[in-house]
XYZ file of C-alpha atoms in Angstrom:
392
model
C 0.394 0.057 0.090
C 2.999 2.798 0.892
C 4.756 1.263 -2.337
C 1.595 2.432 -3.778
C 1.279 5.451 -2.292
C 4.854 6.337 -2.870
C 4.934 5.342 -7.060
C 1.622 7.720 -7.750
C 3.095 10.799 -4.927
C 6.963 10.777 -7.647
C 4.774 10.360 -10.838
C 2.338 13.112 -9.804
C 5.233 15.088 -8.395
C 7.411 15.625 -11.791
C 4.149 16.170 -14.263
C 4.038 19.445 -12.964
C 8.339 19.505 -12.128
C 8.963 22.011 -15.490
C 12.635 22.793 -14.363
C 14.942 22.434 -17.210
C 17.758 21.494 -15.502
C 18.536 19.536 -12.141
C 21.116 19.271 -9.218
C 20.313 16.664 -7.475
C 17.380 14.651 -8.042
C 17.277 11.160 -4.506
C 15.034 8.762 -4.810
C 15.064 6.985 -0.935
C 12.394 4.282 -0.303
C 12.141 0.858 -0.889
C 10.799 -0.433 -3.567
C 11.844 -3.737 -6.280
C 11.978 -5.004 -9.121
C 8.810 -4.432 -8.705
C 8.236 -1.445 -9.547
C 11.004 -1.327 -12.351
C 9.419 0.755 -15.307
C 8.264 3.585 -13.087
C 11.674 3.535 -11.672
C 12.326 3.551 -15.340
C 11.102 6.571 -16.430
C 12.513 8.448 -13.330
C 15.518 7.857 -14.706
C 14.804 8.913 -18.062
C 13.653 12.240 -16.283
C 16.596 13.198 -14.563
C 18.846 12.385 -17.241
C 17.183 14.236 -19.786
C 17.735 17.375 -17.323
C 21.242 16.538 -16.516
C 21.543 16.041 -13.053
C 24.762 16.597 -11.796
C 23.965 14.465 -8.532
C 21.420 10.738 -8.936
C 20.723 9.186 -5.795
C 18.305 5.765 -6.091
C 18.604 4.267 -2.595
C 15.911 2.323 -2.599
C 17.170 0.199 0.908
C 14.370 -1.903 3.007
C 13.525 -0.003 5.650
C 16.254 2.426 4.640
C 19.053 0.858 6.093
C 19.023 -3.536 5.365
C 19.428 -4.603 1.440
C 16.206 -6.478 -0.522
C 15.648 -9.752 -0.630
C 17.953 -11.816 -2.012
C 16.814 -12.520 -6.185
C 14.139 -8.967 -5.576
C 16.248 -5.694 -6.876
C 15.544 -3.724 -8.805
C 17.772 -3.530 -11.801
C 19.476 -0.923 -14.042
C 18.022 -0.179 -17.076
C 21.352 -0.725 -19.184
C 19.183 -0.246 -22.365
C 18.475 3.160 -21.366
C 21.161 3.969 -21.479
C 22.782 3.061 -24.530
C 24.453 0.117 -22.623
C 23.257 -2.605 -24.470
C 24.829 -3.498 -26.711
C 28.209 -1.597 -26.198
C 31.944 -3.056 -26.156
C 33.133 -2.777 -23.099
C 36.229 -3.185 -24.273
C 36.604 -0.596 -26.225
C 37.859 2.875 -25.550
C 35.698 5.728 -24.392
C 32.348 6.241 -26.850
C 31.338 9.481 -25.676
C 31.018 11.333 -28.706
C 29.060 8.108 -30.538
C 26.050 8.819 -27.815
C 23.334 10.811 -28.554
C 23.087 13.976 -27.136
C 21.165 13.834 -24.881
C 22.336 11.098 -22.794
C 26.050 13.094 -24.106
C 25.137 15.389 -22.109
C 24.021 13.569 -19.187
C 27.405 11.800 -19.041
C 29.838 14.944 -18.836
C 26.846 16.155 -16.501
C 27.415 13.257 -13.517
C 29.559 14.503 -11.143
C 28.115 11.645 -8.034
C 25.947 8.376 -8.562
C 24.740 6.327 -4.939
C 23.560 2.350 -6.356
C 21.569 1.203 -3.249
C 20.268 -1.861 -3.654
C 20.644 -1.699 -7.665
C 21.893 -4.627 -9.408
C 23.933 -3.338 -11.954
C 27.515 -4.915 -13.485
C 30.666 -4.378 -12.674
C 30.937 -3.872 -16.156
C 28.071 -0.773 -15.902
C 29.905 0.798 -12.805
C 33.198 1.215 -15.601
C 31.233 2.775 -17.907
C 30.384 5.167 -16.040
C 33.862 5.858 -14.059
C 35.693 6.060 -16.974
C 33.046 8.277 -18.990
C 31.359 10.721 -17.318
C 35.129 13.212 -16.776
C 33.099 15.073 -13.827
C 32.794 12.124 -12.269
C 33.600 12.512 -8.074
C 32.121 10.735 -5.797
C 30.073 6.381 -6.200
C 28.592 4.420 -4.599
C 27.462 1.032 -4.585
C 25.358 -0.406 -1.988
C 24.519 -4.225 -2.104
C 24.132 -5.450 -5.023
C 23.952 -8.295 -6.199
C 25.234 -8.312 -9.342
C 28.935 -6.576 -9.284
C 31.296 -9.550 -9.290
C 35.136 -7.850 -10.193
C 35.674 -4.623 -10.096
C 38.587 -2.207 -12.048
C 38.821 0.812 -11.425
C 42.736 2.324 -13.405
C 44.155 4.926 -14.930
C 45.332 8.257 -14.318
C 42.507 9.583 -16.060
C 39.701 8.523 -13.878
C 38.583 11.818 -11.972
C 36.852 10.090 -9.029
C 38.028 10.962 -5.387
C 35.576 8.898 -3.083
C 34.480 5.075 -3.286
C 31.913 3.749 -1.874
C 31.941 -0.379 -2.874
C 28.817 -1.478 0.158
C 27.598 -5.241 0.700
C 27.869 -6.777 -3.076
C 27.842 -10.074 -2.086
C 28.981 -12.065 -5.077
C 31.983 -8.823 -5.323
C 34.966 -10.946 -5.864
C 38.375 -8.191 -6.613
C 37.704 -5.309 -6.198
C 41.257 -3.795 -8.159
C 42.243 0.029 -7.611
C 45.750 0.747 -9.408
C 47.717 4.296 -10.664
C 44.376 7.162 -8.840
C 44.248 9.645 -7.984
C 41.084 8.138 -5.290
C 41.439 10.142 -2.103
C 38.769 8.079 0.338
C 37.582 4.325 0.054
C 35.158 2.214 2.055
C 34.473 -1.127 0.546
C 33.236 -4.685 2.324
C 36.686 -6.898 3.007
C 34.020 -10.161 4.142
C 35.448 -12.017 0.706
C 36.647 -10.543 -2.271
C 40.456 -9.662 -2.832
C 41.030 -6.005 -3.100
C 44.366 -5.021 -4.748
C 45.432 -1.494 -4.336
C 48.331 0.242 -6.250
C 49.580 3.131 -6.165
C 47.112 5.562 -5.520
C 48.972 8.264 -3.445
C 45.826 10.512 -2.424
C 44.649 7.690 -0.866
C 43.784 9.131 2.818
C 40.936 7.307 4.428
C 39.896 3.668 4.715
C 36.622 2.373 5.523
C 36.426 -1.658 5.815
C 33.640 -3.788 6.548
C 33.946 -7.286 7.344
C 35.112 -9.355 9.927
C 37.718 -7.757 12.125
C 41.005 -10.599 11.200
C 39.680 -11.229 7.553
C 40.219 -7.301 7.495
C 43.153 -7.780 8.524
C 44.277 -10.157 6.061
C 42.598 -8.401 3.192
C 45.811 -5.846 4.581
C 47.817 -7.139 4.372
C 47.664 -8.722 1.049
C 46.142 -6.633 -0.972
C 47.831 -3.390 0.389
C 51.290 -1.868 0.122
C 52.660 -1.248 3.750
C 54.379 1.858 2.482
C 50.348 3.164 1.644
C 49.467 2.276 4.774
C 51.463 4.010 5.536
C 49.832 7.378 4.319
C 46.195 7.401 5.459
C 44.785 9.594 7.996
C 42.010 7.759 8.818
C 40.963 3.929 9.304
C 37.572 2.090 10.695
C 36.838 -0.742 10.836
C 33.070 -1.650 10.597
C 31.661 -5.273 11.568
C 28.683 -5.561 11.648
C 26.569 -8.193 13.358
C 22.836 -7.032 11.310
C 25.242 -8.177 8.310
C 27.054 -11.514 8.615
C 24.823 -12.178 11.730
C 27.466 -14.103 13.529
C 29.019 -12.539 16.589
C 32.277 -10.638 14.567
C 32.853 -8.921 17.951
C 34.922 -12.076 18.574
C 37.313 -11.093 16.423
C 39.114 -8.627 18.502
C 40.908 -11.952 20.766
C 42.815 -12.899 17.620
C 43.762 -9.043 16.741
C 46.795 -9.029 19.130
C 48.217 -11.751 17.201
C 48.479 -10.037 13.955
C 52.295 -7.829 13.683
C 50.207 -5.044 12.082
C 52.369 -2.227 10.361
C 53.107 0.898 11.264
C 50.604 3.301 10.198
C 52.224 6.308 10.551
C 50.635 9.396 8.966
C 46.512 8.184 10.758
C 45.155 10.809 12.584
C 41.810 9.074 13.697
C 41.028 5.251 13.677
C 37.216 4.027 13.968
C 36.111 1.012 14.755
C 32.291 0.027 15.163
C 31.426 -3.663 16.809
C 28.309 -4.877 18.725
C 28.210 -4.611 21.803
C 28.445 -9.392 22.752
C 29.073 -10.324 27.113
C 31.769 -8.311 28.349
C 34.604 -9.101 26.109
C 36.878 -7.099 26.361
C 38.167 -4.760 23.580
C 42.293 -3.978 25.005
C 43.214 -6.751 21.899
C 42.615 -4.293 19.547
C 45.008 -1.971 21.228
C 47.779 -3.045 18.866
C 46.399 -0.778 16.226
C 46.649 2.195 17.977
C 49.702 1.739 19.658
C 51.129 0.841 15.776
C 49.797 4.695 14.884
C 52.187 6.778 16.792
C 50.398 10.672 15.418
C 46.653 9.032 16.137
C 44.625 12.052 17.604
C 41.136 10.480 17.681
C 40.192 7.359 18.700
C 35.983 6.410 18.003
C 34.404 3.140 19.723
C 30.962 2.512 18.265
C 28.658 -0.601 19.836
C 25.802 -1.955 18.136
C 23.863 -3.920 20.852
C 24.094 -7.945 20.074
C 24.120 -9.092 23.437
C 25.478 -6.454 26.037
C 25.870 -7.942 29.944
C 27.363 -6.691 33.178
C 29.724 -8.057 34.685
C 31.620 -8.576 38.709
C 35.474 -9.407 37.052
C 37.711 -7.538 37.579
C 39.851 -4.559 35.257
C 42.609 -6.299 33.310
C 45.716 -4.326 33.812
C 46.653 -1.737 30.494
C 49.616 -2.037 28.724
C 51.912 1.007 29.294
C 52.369 2.135 26.012
C 52.893 6.270 25.652
C 50.149 7.735 22.883
C 51.984 11.580 22.933
C 49.149 12.663 20.527
C 45.592 11.372 20.642
C 43.494 13.891 22.394
C 39.337 12.881 21.722
C 37.984 9.868 22.648
C 34.611 9.459 21.692
C 32.383 5.962 23.013
C 28.905 5.484 21.664
C 27.100 2.717 22.698
C 28.665 2.226 26.603
C 26.801 0.516 28.246
C 28.770 0.035 32.064
C 30.600 -2.940 31.198
C 33.951 -3.789 33.227
C 35.405 -4.692 29.334
C 34.251 -0.344 28.910
C 35.659 0.809 31.363
C 38.792 -1.129 31.114
C 39.578 0.690 27.786
C 38.580 4.122 29.726
C 41.684 3.090 32.245
C 43.894 2.251 28.959
C 43.598 5.926 27.243
C 43.662 7.130 30.663
C 46.940 5.884 31.725
C 48.757 6.723 28.286
C 46.891 9.156 26.960
C 49.339 11.450 27.339
C 47.359 14.889 26.084
C 43.785 13.553 26.246
C 41.931 16.235 26.169
C 37.822 14.973 25.856
C 36.085 11.882 26.540
C 32.473 11.962 25.005
C 30.391 9.618 26.016
C 27.249 8.579 24.615
C 24.941 5.467 25.934
C 22.631 5.705 22.697
C 23.851 2.212 20.546
C 25.051 1.973 16.960
C 21.894 -0.142 15.920
C 18.840 1.959 18.066
C 17.936 4.299 14.044
C 16.751 1.430 12.958
C 14.122 0.441 14.494
C 10.808 2.230 14.034
C 9.475 3.885 17.087
C 12.579 2.937 19.055
C 13.558 6.068 21.531
C 15.609 7.259 23.428
C 15.374 7.593 26.900
C 14.198 3.969 26.702
C 14.961 1.913 29.777
C 18.181 0.275 29.000
C 19.329 4.351 27.744
C 18.863 5.809 30.939
C 20.684 2.504 32.948
C 23.905 2.657 31.446
C 23.610 6.444 31.512
C 23.848 6.248 34.846
C 26.421 2.917 34.559
C 28.541 5.519 32.615
C 28.147 8.138 35.404
C 28.587 6.011 38.508
C 32.152 4.277 36.425
C 33.598 7.850 34.517
C 32.871 10.660 36.552
C 35.470 9.686 39.752
C 37.780 8.324 36.690
C 38.178 11.062 34.567
C 40.788 14.047 35.521
C 38.940 17.554 36.515
C 41.875 18.330 33.114
C 40.051 16.386 31.245
C 37.067 17.179 29.944
C 34.198 14.822 30.076
C 30.925 14.740 28.589
C 28.153 12.079 28.765
C 25.144 12.845 26.873
């Protein structure tokens, strides 16, 4: 019922729209292949107006991939790509003027729960001279992707939750930010001198395996922002257990890393101290952020583990989201209090990362109020007065 109502509303709105050009065209609703014809027509509308930012976000509930086999299929026939020789050189001058002008104007392209192949993605990359940002999220048909050559203008690339992806190769480009899943796909990064942000989704051990095999130590040393996201809602397993193996990895020096973000599920009362070897490999680190997804957190009465001594000379900001009041969280705070020499601020938010996925979940629910109480009891007596403590 809601899908049909949304489709009628969009179609009616577009009929009334008389503009000749569009800066942005964005569809955000959990539509699927049963709306194929309507979405095709909407895309034709945007293309005809030389849109610069095109977003097609069809995720289920705004966050999760569509059920297998139900994704909307990108209409290659409407873009002159159904009979295109993808091995040929760029052929913008052979396209109709309407498509030619669209490809020239396009700057941002986002597809979520849209099925398209690596060849189609590469066509956009190599034939859109102004394209700077590309996101492909939850495509079931993306298998291989190559982004190669200095002529590519792309600066931001996100390849998320593409379960069929086998390989991702990026060479000789000026890419600045890469976000990708590293659960099964082979990642190859060669000569990417401008890359300073890497956001990796997967099991912690798989991410490190991919980092150590597909990325040179020279490239790792140039990263300024690194995010590891082991999201249980996607992988369906308890990724936090992978933390116990992180201490066994010899992490290359992350000499330029300024910010490290870790996304994990809060499961029982597992310690986080096994991830500190990544922190200690980054001598210039200024900010550490931990985001917790509440799965089955439990407060225990165990004693805090004794933290290792490893001075962190530049770390100034500690952010903890989803703080529950477990011993594991307290001992992590103690680790930073004892080692972060110039620590200035600790930000604590008891709202867990996954709450935005739960429709109607109030911010001030009982579990959140209890977590905030524990945060105040534990931290207000631990944090010295010269460090700013903010508990949201």
